[in-house]
C-alpha cells in the first residue's frame, strides 16, 4: 500500500482539478450512486473523533479525523487524521494519506466551486473571518475563480496575522491582491462582495443586521455541530435559499438546525447543490437571488473522490512511499 504525505498529495492534484472533483462528487450524490453513512462524531473531552466512510467511484474511502479546536493555542493543528483508500471489490487497502491535507484541499475546493457557480462574475473583493488552515485554502481557491483585487481579514483570537498573510501570499502567487486586516467581522462583511467564514464559533460572528447581508455571496464553512453557529438570523432576510450538500446538514449544523427549529428558516428554502448542478447540466437556468448563501458541512464522498484522484496520479508519477 502507498503512503502519501502532505507534499505527495499537494503535487498530485491541481486546485482546478480538485474543484472539478467536488462538482463530480455532488453530482454522484444527487444521482444516488454512492453508499455513505452519516458522519459519526464521537466526543471525548476536548477531542472529537470523526469517522466518514463512503463507497463511490469504484473505491471505498474512510476519513478518520481528530478535531481539537483549542489545539492552535499550543501550536498544534485543529484537525489531524488520515484517509484510507480501499478497493471496493475485495477491500484491500491501496493507500493511506494525510487527512488534514486532503481536508484542507477539498474544503477549499468546496468554497471555490460554490464561488465559481454563485458569485457575481465581476466580484473583486473577498473577506474571510477565521484566519486558520481552512481559511487560507478558501482564499486560495477564491483567488483562482474570481479576479480578486482586495482581501479583507478578521480573526477574533489571533492579533498578529503576518504569518497567515505570508502563507496566503505564497499560495496565491503570482497574484498580488491588496490584503487588509479589519477590526471586526462586520467590517469584513461590509467591505466584501464574497464573504467566507471558517471558525469553530458557537455564536454568530456578525451583528444581527439584515442590511449587512444584502447582495453578498456567503460561504459558511466552520459550523458542523448543532451548537456551532457562524451566521445570525439576519442572513435569512435577503437569502431566499441556502445551498448545502446533503439533508443531514439540517441536523448537523447550528447554522441550519437552529433557524429551522425557531422557524426563521423553512425546509423548502434548503436546496442541495448536486441537484443545482444536474439541472445546470440539462440547461436549466437558475435565477440566483441578490444574496447567495452556500453552507458546507462536508461529506465523505468528497474525501473518497479526492483520494482516488490523488492516488491514481501519485501511482502514475511514482510519488509516495510503498509500505510493506
Ligand atoms: N465544512 C467542512 O467541510 C469543514 C472542513 C474542515 C473544517 N471545518 C471546520 O472549519 C472550522 C475551521 O477549521 P480550521 O481547520 O481552519 O481551524 P483553525 O483553528 O486552523 O482556524 C480557525 C480560525 O478561526 C479563528 N476564530 C475562532 N473563533 C473565532 C471567532 N469567533 N471569530 C473570528 N475568528 C475566530 C481562530 O483564531 C483560528 O485562526 C472548524 O470548525 C472546522 O471543524 C469544516
mmCIF file of C-alpha atoms and ligand atoms in Angstrom:
data_model
loop_
_atom_site.group_PDB
_atom_site.id
_atom_site.type_symbol
_atom_site.label_atom_id
_atom_site.label_comp_id
_atom_site.label_asym_id
_atom_site.label_seq_id
_atom_site.Cartn_x
_atom_site.Cartn_y
_atom_site.Cartn_z
ATOM 1 C CA UNK A 1 0.000 0.000 0.000
ATOM 2 C CA UNK A 2 1.064 3.554 -0.684
ATOM 3 C CA UNK A 3 1.581 6.224 1.961
ATOM 4 C CA UNK A 4 1.056 9.794 0.714
ATOM 5 C CA UNK A 5 2.198 12.680 2.884
ATOM 6 C CA UNK A 6 1.276 16.355 2.527
ATOM 7 C CA UNK A 7 3.845 17.039 -0.181
ATOM 8 C CA UNK A 8 2.878 13.935 -2.208
ATOM 9 C CA UNK A 9 -0.785 14.968 -2.062
ATOM 10 C CA UNK A 10 -0.207 18.604 -2.988
ATOM 11 C CA UNK A 11 1.856 17.734 -6.072
ATOM 12 C CA UNK A 12 -0.692 15.121 -7.198
ATOM 13 C CA UNK A 13 -3.615 17.479 -7.733
ATOM 14 C CA UNK A 14 -4.253 20.987 -9.047
ATOM 15 C CA UNK A 15 -6.710 23.403 -7.464
ATOM 16 C CA UNK A 16 -8.807 23.374 -10.655
ATOM 17 C CA UNK A 17 -8.937 19.549 -10.743
ATOM 18 C CA UNK A 18 -9.975 19.484 -7.076
ATOM 19 C CA UNK A 19 -12.913 21.826 -7.747
ATOM 20 C CA UNK A 20 -13.998 19.595 -10.646
ATOM 21 C CA UNK A 21 -13.804 16.576 -8.315
ATOM 22 C CA UNK A 22 -16.036 18.347 -5.808
ATOM 23 C CA UNK A 23 -18.620 19.050 -8.518
ATOM 24 C CA UNK A 24 -18.398 15.428 -9.646
ATOM 25 C CA UNK A 25 -18.944 14.274 -6.033
ATOM 26 C CA UNK A 26 -22.052 16.445 -5.729
ATOM 27 C CA UNK A 27 -23.447 15.005 -8.979
ATOM 28 C CA UNK A 28 -22.782 11.444 -7.736
ATOM 29 C CA UNK A 29 -24.588 12.349 -4.529
ATOM 30 C CA UNK A 30 -27.589 13.774 -6.403
ATOM 31 C CA UNK A 31 -27.825 10.642 -8.573
ATOM 32 C CA UNK A 32 -27.615 8.347 -5.525
ATOM 33 C CA UNK A 33 -24.581 6.476 -6.915
ATOM 34 C CA UNK A 34 -22.849 6.021 -3.570
ATOM 35 C CA UNK A 35 -23.093 4.288 -0.211
ATOM 36 C CA UNK A 36 -22.320 6.609 2.693
ATOM 37 C CA UNK A 37 -23.117 6.651 6.396
ATOM 38 C CA UNK A 38 -23.918 9.891 8.186
ATOM 39 C CA UNK A 39 -20.755 11.248 9.771
ATOM 40 C CA UNK A 40 -20.112 9.611 13.149
ATOM 41 C CA UNK A 41 -18.809 12.115 15.697
ATOM 42 C CA UNK A 42 -17.523 10.567 18.935
ATOM 43 C CA UNK A 43 -16.842 13.188 21.626
ATOM 44 C CA UNK A 44 -14.112 12.531 24.176
ATOM 45 C CA UNK A 45 -13.391 15.607 26.285
ATOM 46 C CA UNK A 46 -11.566 18.230 24.225
ATOM 47 C CA UNK A 47 -11.194 15.884 21.233
ATOM 48 C CA UNK A 48 -13.949 14.718 18.882
ATOM 49 C CA UNK A 49 -13.190 11.759 16.637
ATOM 50 C CA UNK A 50 -14.926 11.864 13.239
ATOM 51 C CA UNK A 51 -15.460 8.800 11.053
ATOM 52 C CA UNK A 52 -16.516 9.257 7.431
ATOM 53 C CA UNK A 53 -16.763 6.064 5.343
ATOM 54 C CA UNK A 54 -18.092 6.132 1.773
ATOM 55 C CA UNK A 55 -18.176 3.928 -1.343
ATOM 56 C CA UNK A 56 -18.131 5.960 -4.564
ATOM 57 C CA UNK A 57 -16.475 5.882 -7.985
ATOM 58 C CA UNK A 58 -15.409 2.241 -7.603
ATOM 59 C CA UNK A 59 -13.426 2.737 -4.365
ATOM 60 C CA UNK A 60 -14.104 2.814 -0.638
ATOM 61 C CA UNK A 61 -12.689 5.751 1.272
ATOM 62 C CA UNK A 62 -12.704 6.390 5.009
ATOM 63 C CA UNK A 63 -11.568 9.595 6.586
ATOM 64 C CA UNK A 64 -10.751 9.493 10.290
ATOM 65 C CA UNK A 65 -10.155 12.910 11.830
ATOM 66 C CA UNK A 66 -9.425 14.140 15.322
ATOM 67 C CA UNK A 67 -10.940 17.594 15.840
ATOM 68 C CA UNK A 68 -9.388 19.635 18.687
ATOM 69 C CA UNK A 69 -10.450 23.294 18.236
ATOM 70 C CA UNK A 70 -8.178 24.513 21.080
ATOM 71 C CA UNK A 71 -5.033 22.914 19.638
ATOM 72 C CA UNK A 72 -3.853 26.040 17.742
ATOM 73 C CA UNK A 73 -3.270 27.746 21.137
ATOM 74 C CA UNK A 74 -0.467 25.198 21.649
ATOM 75 C CA UNK A 75 0.802 25.492 18.093
ATOM 76 C CA UNK A 76 -0.862 22.246 17.007
ATOM 77 C CA UNK A 77 -3.345 21.882 14.119
ATOM 78 C CA UNK A 78 -7.069 21.794 14.967
ATOM 79 C CA UNK A 79 -7.588 18.805 12.656
ATOM 80 C CA UNK A 80 -5.384 15.777 12.132
ATOM 81 C CA UNK A 81 -6.049 12.355 10.670
ATOM 82 C CA UNK A 82 -5.842 10.000 7.751
ATOM 83 C CA UNK A 83 -7.794 8.939 4.701
ATOM 84 C CA UNK A 84 -7.796 5.220 3.897
ATOM 85 C CA UNK A 85 -8.472 4.167 0.319
ATOM 86 C CA UNK A 86 -9.605 0.575 -0.259
ATOM 87 C CA UNK A 87 -10.510 -1.399 -3.343
ATOM 88 C CA UNK A 88 -14.301 -1.616 -3.347
ATOM 89 C CA UNK A 89 -14.378 -5.229 -4.642
ATOM 90 C CA UNK A 90 -12.054 -7.008 -2.203
ATOM 91 C CA UNK A 91 -11.361 -4.390 0.471
ATOM 92 C CA UNK A 92 -7.584 -4.383 0.020
ATOM 93 C CA UNK A 93 -6.007 -1.183 1.314
ATOM 94 C CA UNK A 94 -4.481 0.767 -1.574
ATOM 95 C CA UNK A 95 -3.334 3.896 0.200
ATOM 96 C CA UNK A 96 -3.123 5.809 3.462
ATOM 97 C CA UNK A 97 -2.997 9.568 3.054
ATOM 98 C CA UNK A 98 -2.590 12.604 5.258
ATOM 99 C CA UNK A 99 -6.175 13.502 6.201
ATOM 100 C CA UNK A 100 -5.562 17.114 7.224
ATOM 101 C CA UNK A 101 -4.141 17.955 3.782
ATOM 102 C CA UNK A 102 -6.992 16.268 1.916
ATOM 103 C CA UNK A 103 -9.493 18.052 4.174
ATOM 104 C CA UNK A 104 -7.960 21.478 3.583
ATOM 105 C CA UNK A 105 -7.680 20.977 -0.188
ATOM 106 C CA UNK A 106 -11.152 19.547 -0.671
ATOM 107 C CA UNK A 107 -12.869 22.013 1.690
ATOM 108 C CA UNK A 108 -11.142 24.916 -0.044
ATOM 109 C CA UNK A 109 -12.371 23.434 -3.316
ATOM 110 C CA UNK A 110 -15.956 23.313 -1.994
ATOM 111 C CA UNK A 111 -15.790 27.049 -1.296
ATOM 112 C CA UNK A 112 -14.079 27.727 -4.640
ATOM 113 C CA UNK A 113 -16.655 25.678 -6.537
ATOM 114 C CA UNK A 114 -19.505 27.483 -4.739
ATOM 115 C CA UNK A 115 -17.988 30.877 -5.601
ATOM 116 C CA UNK A 116 -17.412 29.721 -9.203
ATOM 117 C CA UNK A 117 -21.136 28.909 -9.525
ATOM 118 C CA UNK A 118 -22.798 31.500 -7.296
ATOM 119 C CA UNK A 119 -20.748 34.692 -7.010
ATOM 120 C CA UNK A 120 -21.083 37.640 -9.359
ATOM 121 C CA UNK A 121 -18.627 37.218 -12.271
ATOM 122 C CA UNK A 122 -17.315 40.717 -11.599
ATOM 123 C CA UNK A 123 -16.744 40.322 -7.858
ATOM 124 C CA UNK A 124 -13.312 41.709 -6.972
ATOM 125 C CA UNK A 125 -13.405 41.610 -3.165
ATOM 126 C CA UNK A 126 -13.413 38.668 -0.777
ATOM 127 C CA UNK A 127 -13.476 38.668 3.018
ATOM 128 C CA UNK A 128 -12.523 35.962 5.479
ATOM 129 C CA UNK A 129 -13.492 35.576 9.133
ATOM 130 C CA UNK A 130 -11.294 32.923 10.781
ATOM 131 C CA UNK A 131 -7.690 33.010 9.583
ATOM 132 C CA UNK A 132 -6.695 29.381 10.076
ATOM 133 C CA UNK A 133 -5.961 26.331 7.949
ATOM 134 C CA UNK A 134 -9.320 26.205 6.163
ATOM 135 C CA UNK A 135 -9.335 29.989 5.752
ATOM 136 C CA UNK A 136 -6.060 30.153 3.837
ATOM 137 C CA UNK A 137 -7.249 27.410 1.486
ATOM 138 C CA UNK A 138 -10.641 29.076 0.999
ATOM 139 C CA UNK A 139 -8.963 32.300 -0.103
ATOM 140 C CA UNK A 140 -6.530 30.442 -2.354
ATOM 141 C CA UNK A 141 -9.411 28.929 -4.301
ATOM 142 C CA UNK A 142 -11.419 32.183 -4.282
ATOM 143 C CA UNK A 143 -8.483 33.916 -5.996
ATOM 144 C CA UNK A 144 -8.489 31.237 -8.689
ATOM 145 C CA UNK A 145 -12.149 31.615 -9.637
ATOM 146 C CA UNK A 146 -12.583 35.388 -9.469
ATOM 147 C CA UNK A 147 -10.283 38.292 -10.273
ATOM 148 C CA UNK A 148 -9.742 39.314 -6.656
ATOM 149 C CA UNK A 149 -8.216 42.744 -6.061
ATOM 150 C CA UNK A 150 -8.814 43.118 -2.315
ATOM 151 C CA UNK A 151 -8.895 40.592 0.535
ATOM 152 C CA UNK A 152 -10.325 41.582 3.933
ATOM 153 C CA UNK A 153 -9.379 39.542 7.022
ATOM 154 C CA UNK A 154 -10.610 39.263 10.595
ATOM 155 C CA UNK A 155 -9.699 36.826 13.354
ATOM 156 C CA UNK A 156 -11.056 37.177 16.887
ATOM 157 C CA UNK A 157 -8.239 35.253 18.546
ATOM 158 C CA UNK A 158 -5.051 35.943 16.579
ATOM 159 C CA UNK A 159 -4.000 39.597 16.730
ATOM 160 C CA UNK A 160 -0.902 39.155 14.549
ATOM 161 C CA UNK A 161 -1.933 37.880 11.113
ATOM 162 C CA UNK A 162 1.512 38.343 9.483
ATOM 163 C CA UNK A 163 2.203 34.579 9.409
ATOM 164 C CA UNK A 164 -1.223 33.913 7.856
ATOM 165 C CA UNK A 165 -0.694 36.655 5.261
ATOM 166 C CA UNK A 166 2.763 35.301 4.332
ATOM 167 C CA UNK A 167 1.313 31.807 3.837
ATOM 168 C CA UNK A 168 -1.580 33.185 1.790
ATOM 169 C CA UNK A 169 0.726 35.252 -0.425
ATOM 170 C CA UNK A 170 2.849 32.157 -1.039
ATOM 171 C CA UNK A 171 -0.215 30.123 -2.044
ATOM 172 C CA UNK A 172 -1.729 32.693 -4.415
ATOM 173 C CA UNK A 173 1.474 33.903 -6.086
ATOM 174 C CA UNK A 174 1.829 35.436 -8.712
ATOM 175 C CA UNK A 175 -1.495 37.107 -7.843
ATOM 176 C CA UNK A 176 -0.979 40.113 -5.579
ATOM 177 C CA UNK A 177 -4.293 41.420 -4.245
ATOM 178 C CA UNK A 178 -4.218 44.075 -1.558
ATOM 179 C CA UNK A 179 -4.679 42.419 1.866
ATOM 180 C CA UNK A 180 -6.409 44.455 4.575
ATOM 181 C CA UNK A 181 -6.845 43.443 8.226
ATOM 182 C CA UNK A 182 -10.205 44.588 9.666
ATOM 183 C CA UNK A 183 -11.218 45.450 13.221
ATOM 184 C CA UNK A 184 -14.380 43.283 13.218
ATOM 185 C CA UNK A 185 -16.286 40.615 11.332
ATOM 186 C CA UNK A 186 -18.949 43.233 10.486
ATOM 187 C CA UNK A 187 -16.290 45.362 8.766
ATOM 188 C CA UNK A 188 -15.253 42.349 6.649
ATOM 189 C CA UNK A 189 -18.889 41.798 5.704
ATOM 190 C CA UNK A 190 -19.483 45.459 4.850
ATOM 191 C CA UNK A 191 -16.443 45.700 2.586
ATOM 192 C CA UNK A 192 -16.521 42.352 0.748
ATOM 193 C CA UNK A 193 -18.709 41.064 -2.067
ATOM 194 C CA UNK A 194 -17.826 37.443 -1.218
ATOM 195 C CA UNK A 195 -17.619 36.548 2.483
ATOM 196 C CA UNK A 196 -16.180 33.311 3.835
ATOM 197 C CA UNK A 197 -16.483 32.126 7.446
ATOM 198 C CA UNK A 198 -14.131 29.406 8.711
ATOM 199 C CA UNK A 199 -14.244 29.397 12.512
ATOM 200 C CA UNK A 200 -15.298 26.930 15.229
ATOM 201 C CA UNK A 201 -17.553 29.618 16.732
ATOM 202 C CA UNK A 202 -20.613 28.775 18.807
ATOM 203 C CA UNK A 203 -22.070 32.283 18.437
ATOM 204 C CA UNK A 204 -22.888 34.231 15.245
ATOM 205 C CA UNK A 205 -19.839 36.142 14.026
ATOM 206 C CA UNK A 206 -21.801 39.146 12.707
ATOM 207 C CA UNK A 207 -24.391 41.598 14.080
ATOM 208 C CA UNK A 208 -27.993 40.595 13.521
ATOM 209 C CA UNK A 209 -28.469 43.336 10.922
ATOM 210 C CA UNK A 210 -30.098 42.211 7.634
ATOM 211 C CA UNK A 211 -28.723 45.186 5.661
ATOM 212 C CA UNK A 212 -25.175 43.854 6.155
ATOM 213 C CA UNK A 213 -26.040 40.712 4.172
ATOM 214 C CA UNK A 214 -27.816 42.351 1.230
ATOM 215 C CA UNK A 215 -26.230 41.420 -2.105
ATOM 216 C CA UNK A 216 -23.433 39.295 -0.604
ATOM 217 C CA UNK A 217 -22.235 35.836 -1.597
ATOM 218 C CA UNK A 218 -21.713 33.987 1.687
ATOM 219 C CA UNK A 219 -19.712 30.794 2.022
ATOM 220 C CA UNK A 220 -20.018 29.342 5.538
ATOM 221 C CA UNK A 221 -17.557 26.555 6.315
ATOM 222 C CA UNK A 222 -16.996 26.370 10.061
ATOM 223 C CA UNK A 223 -20.096 25.016 11.822
ATOM 224 C CA UNK A 224 -20.681 21.241 11.708
ATOM 225 C CA UNK A 225 -22.385 20.597 15.050
ATOM 226 C CA UNK A 226 -25.792 21.809 16.345
ATOM 227 C CA UNK A 227 -24.167 24.063 18.961
ATOM 228 C CA UNK A 228 -21.841 25.705 16.415
ATOM 229 C CA UNK A 229 -23.045 28.767 14.546
ATOM 230 C CA UNK A 230 -21.453 31.457 12.360
ATOM 231 C CA UNK A 231 -24.410 33.303 10.786
ATOM 232 C CA UNK A 232 -27.105 35.282 12.641
ATOM 233 C CA UNK A 233 -30.829 35.084 11.767
ATOM 234 C CA UNK A 234 -30.461 38.311 9.766
ATOM 235 C CA UNK A 235 -28.942 36.364 6.852
ATOM 236 C CA UNK A 236 -32.369 34.845 6.098
ATOM 237 C CA UNK A 237 -33.906 38.252 5.402
ATOM 238 C CA UNK A 238 -32.206 38.516 1.990
ATOM 239 C CA UNK A 239 -31.029 34.937 1.211
ATOM 240 C CA UNK A 240 -34.066 33.330 -0.464
ATOM 241 C CA UNK A 241 -32.436 29.895 -0.363
ATOM 242 C CA UNK A 242 -29.386 28.229 1.136
ATOM 243 C CA UNK A 243 -27.404 25.672 -0.837
ATOM 244 C CA UNK A 244 -25.813 22.811 1.054
ATOM 245 C CA UNK A 245 -24.582 19.293 0.429
ATOM 246 C CA UNK A 246 -26.958 16.826 1.990
ATOM 247 C CA UNK A 247 -30.127 16.603 4.136
ATOM 248 C CA UNK A 248 -28.060 15.573 7.195
ATOM 249 C CA UNK A 249 -26.665 19.134 7.198
ATOM 250 C CA UNK A 250 -30.035 20.334 8.527
ATOM 251 C CA UNK A 251 -29.470 18.296 11.704
ATOM 252 C CA UNK A 252 -25.715 18.605 11.900
ATOM 253 C CA UNK A 253 -25.012 22.335 11.734
ATOM 254 C CA UNK A 254 -26.400 25.008 14.035
ATOM 255 C CA UNK A 255 -26.362 27.395 11.064
ATOM 256 C CA UNK A 256 -29.332 25.396 9.715
ATOM 257 C CA UNK A 257 -30.726 23.433 12.679
ATOM 258 C CA UNK A 258 -31.172 26.482 14.933
ATOM 259 C CA UNK A 259 -33.105 28.677 12.438
ATOM 260 C CA UNK A 260 -35.110 25.626 11.296
ATOM 261 C CA UNK A 261 -36.062 24.943 14.904
ATOM 262 C CA UNK A 262 -37.041 28.544 15.624
ATOM 263 C CA UNK A 263 -38.983 28.819 12.332
ATOM 264 C CA UNK A 264 -36.848 31.646 10.896
ATOM 265 C CA UNK A 265 -35.888 29.186 8.131
ATOM 266 C CA UNK A 266 -38.225 26.666 6.496
ATOM 267 C CA UNK A 267 -37.098 23.418 4.849
ATOM 268 C CA UNK A 268 -38.339 24.441 1.387
ATOM 269 C CA UNK A 269 -35.577 27.078 1.317
ATOM 270 C CA UNK A 270 -32.813 24.474 1.812
ATOM 271 C CA UNK A 271 -31.511 23.281 -1.577
ATOM 272 C CA UNK A 272 -28.918 20.638 -2.416
ATOM 273 C CA UNK A 273 -26.108 21.697 -4.676
ATOM 274 C CA UNK A 274 -25.868 18.383 -6.551
ATOM 275 C CA UNK A 275 -29.435 18.981 -7.808
ATOM 276 C CA UNK A 276 -28.424 22.506 -8.856
ATOM 277 C CA UNK A 277 -25.502 21.099 -10.897
ATOM 278 C CA UNK A 278 -27.573 18.344 -12.563
ATOM 279 C CA UNK A 279 -30.210 20.905 -13.561
ATOM 280 C CA UNK A 280 -27.491 23.198 -14.888
ATOM 281 C CA UNK A 281 -26.126 20.269 -16.962
ATOM 282 C CA UNK A 282 -29.600 19.925 -18.515
ATOM 283 C CA UNK A 283 -29.542 23.599 -19.485
ATOM 284 C CA UNK A 284 -31.933 24.731 -16.770
ATOM 285 C CA UNK A 285 -31.052 28.322 -15.907
ATOM 286 C CA UNK A 286 -31.223 29.250 -12.229
ATOM 287 C CA UNK A 287 -32.113 32.807 -11.429
ATOM 288 C CA UNK A 288 -29.967 33.483 -8.411
ATOM 289 C CA UNK A 289 -31.195 35.880 -5.760
ATOM 290 C CA UNK A 290 -29.268 39.022 -4.932
ATOM 291 C CA UNK A 291 -27.908 37.420 -1.731
ATOM 292 C CA UNK A 292 -26.388 33.962 -2.210
ATOM 293 C CA UNK A 293 -25.546 31.513 0.530
ATOM 294 C CA UNK A 294 -23.649 28.201 0.496
ATOM 295 C CA UNK A 295 -23.400 26.336 3.796
ATOM 296 C CA UNK A 296 -20.887 23.487 3.758
ATOM 297 C CA UNK A 297 -20.682 20.757 6.363
ATOM 298 C CA UNK A 298 -18.546 18.432 4.236
ATOM 299 C CA UNK A 299 -19.230 14.760 3.479
ATOM 300 C CA UNK A 300 -17.312 11.533 2.945
ATOM 301 C CA UNK A 301 -17.882 11.430 -0.841
ATOM 302 C CA UNK A 302 -15.619 14.451 -1.207
ATOM 303 C CA UNK A 303 -12.772 12.620 0.531
ATOM 304 C CA UNK A 304 -13.307 9.324 -1.300
ATOM 305 C CA UNK A 305 -13.396 11.028 -4.708
ATOM 306 C CA UNK A 306 -10.433 13.297 -3.917
ATOM 307 C CA UNK A 307 -8.390 10.387 -2.532
ATOM 308 C CA UNK A 308 -8.883 8.210 -5.599
ATOM 309 C CA UNK A 309 -7.916 11.031 -7.940
ATOM 310 C CA UNK A 310 -4.772 11.736 -5.886
ATOM 311 C CA UNK A 311 -3.921 8.020 -5.633
ATOM 312 C CA UNK A 312 -4.139 7.486 -9.409
ATOM 313 C CA UNK A 313 -1.850 10.456 -10.131
ATOM 314 C CA UNK A 314 0.632 9.510 -7.393
ATOM 315 C CA UNK A 315 0.822 5.966 -8.765
ATOM 316 C CA UNK A 316 1.388 7.210 -12.337
ATOM 317 C CA UNK A 317 4.114 9.641 -11.280
ATOM 318 C CA UNK A 318 5.801 7.447 -8.672
ATOM 319 C CA UNK A 319 5.025 9.720 -5.694
ATOM 320 C CA UNK A 320 4.722 8.433 -2.105
ATOM 321 C CA UNK A 321 6.204 5.655 -0.080
ATOM 322 C CA UNK A 322 5.377 1.973 -0.528
ATOM 323 C CA UNK A 323 4.521 0.372 2.836
ATOM 324 C CA UNK A 324 5.115 -3.339 3.219
HETATM 325 N N1 LIG B 1 -17.248 22.374 6.016
HETATM 326 C C1 LIG B 1 -16.278 21.482 6.045
HETATM 327 O O1 LIG B 1 -16.244 20.538 5.270
HETATM 328 C C2 LIG B 1 -15.144 21.655 7.018
HETATM 329 C C3 LIG B 1 -13.935 21.007 6.779
HETATM 330 C C4 LIG B 1 -12.884 21.200 7.658
HETATM 331 C C5 LIG B 1 -13.039 22.005 8.774
HETATM 332 N N2 LIG B 1 -14.233 22.604 9.009
HETATM 333 C C6 LIG B 1 -14.434 23.448 10.189
HETATM 334 O O2 LIG B 1 -13.933 24.750 9.891
HETATM 335 C C7 LIG B 1 -13.555 25.393 11.129
HETATM 336 C C8 LIG B 1 -12.144 25.956 10.982
HETATM 337 O O3 LIG B 1 -11.230 24.889 10.852
HETATM 338 P P1 LIG B 1 -9.643 25.147 10.737
HETATM 339 O O4 LIG B 1 -9.026 23.820 10.493
HETATM 340 O O5 LIG B 1 -9.390 26.258 9.795
HETATM 341 O O6 LIG B 1 -9.324 25.632 12.218
HETATM 342 P P2 LIG B 1 -8.160 26.650 12.657
HETATM 343 O O7 LIG B 1 -8.056 26.544 14.139
HETATM 344 O O8 LIG B 1 -6.948 26.419 11.838
HETATM 345 O O9 LIG B 1 -8.732 28.096 12.252
HETATM 346 C C9 LIG B 1 -9.849 28.696 12.862
HETATM 347 C C10 LIG B 1 -9.556 30.183 12.999
HETATM 348 O O10 LIG B 1 -10.726 30.846 13.473
HETATM 349 C C11 LIG B 1 -10.352 31.802 14.472
HETATM 350 N N3 LIG B 1 -11.520 32.021 15.296
HETATM 351 C C12 LIG B 1 -12.023 31.242 16.282
HETATM 352 N N4 LIG B 1 -13.154 31.788 16.770
HETATM 353 C C13 LIG B 1 -13.384 32.923 16.080
HETATM 354 C C14 LIG B 1 -14.398 33.916 16.115
HETATM 355 N N5 LIG B 1 -15.415 33.832 16.971
HETATM 356 N N6 LIG B 1 -14.307 34.953 15.252
HETATM 357 C C15 LIG B 1 -13.276 35.042 14.382
HETATM 358 N N7 LIG B 1 -12.279 34.147 14.313
HETATM 359 C C16 LIG B 1 -12.338 33.093 15.143
HETATM 360 C C17 LIG B 1 -9.179 31.142 15.178
HETATM 361 O O11 LIG B 1 -8.365 32.103 15.845
HETATM 362 C C18 LIG B 1 -8.445 30.486 14.012
HETATM 363 O O12 LIG B 1 -7.494 31.362 13.430
HETATM 364 C C19 LIG B 1 -13.679 24.326 12.209
HETATM 365 O O13 LIG B 1 -14.900 24.465 12.870
HETATM 366 C C20 LIG B 1 -13.636 23.033 11.418
HETATM 367 O O14 LIG B 1 -14.195 21.940 12.083
HETATM 368 C C21 LIG B 1 -15.282 22.458 8.143
#
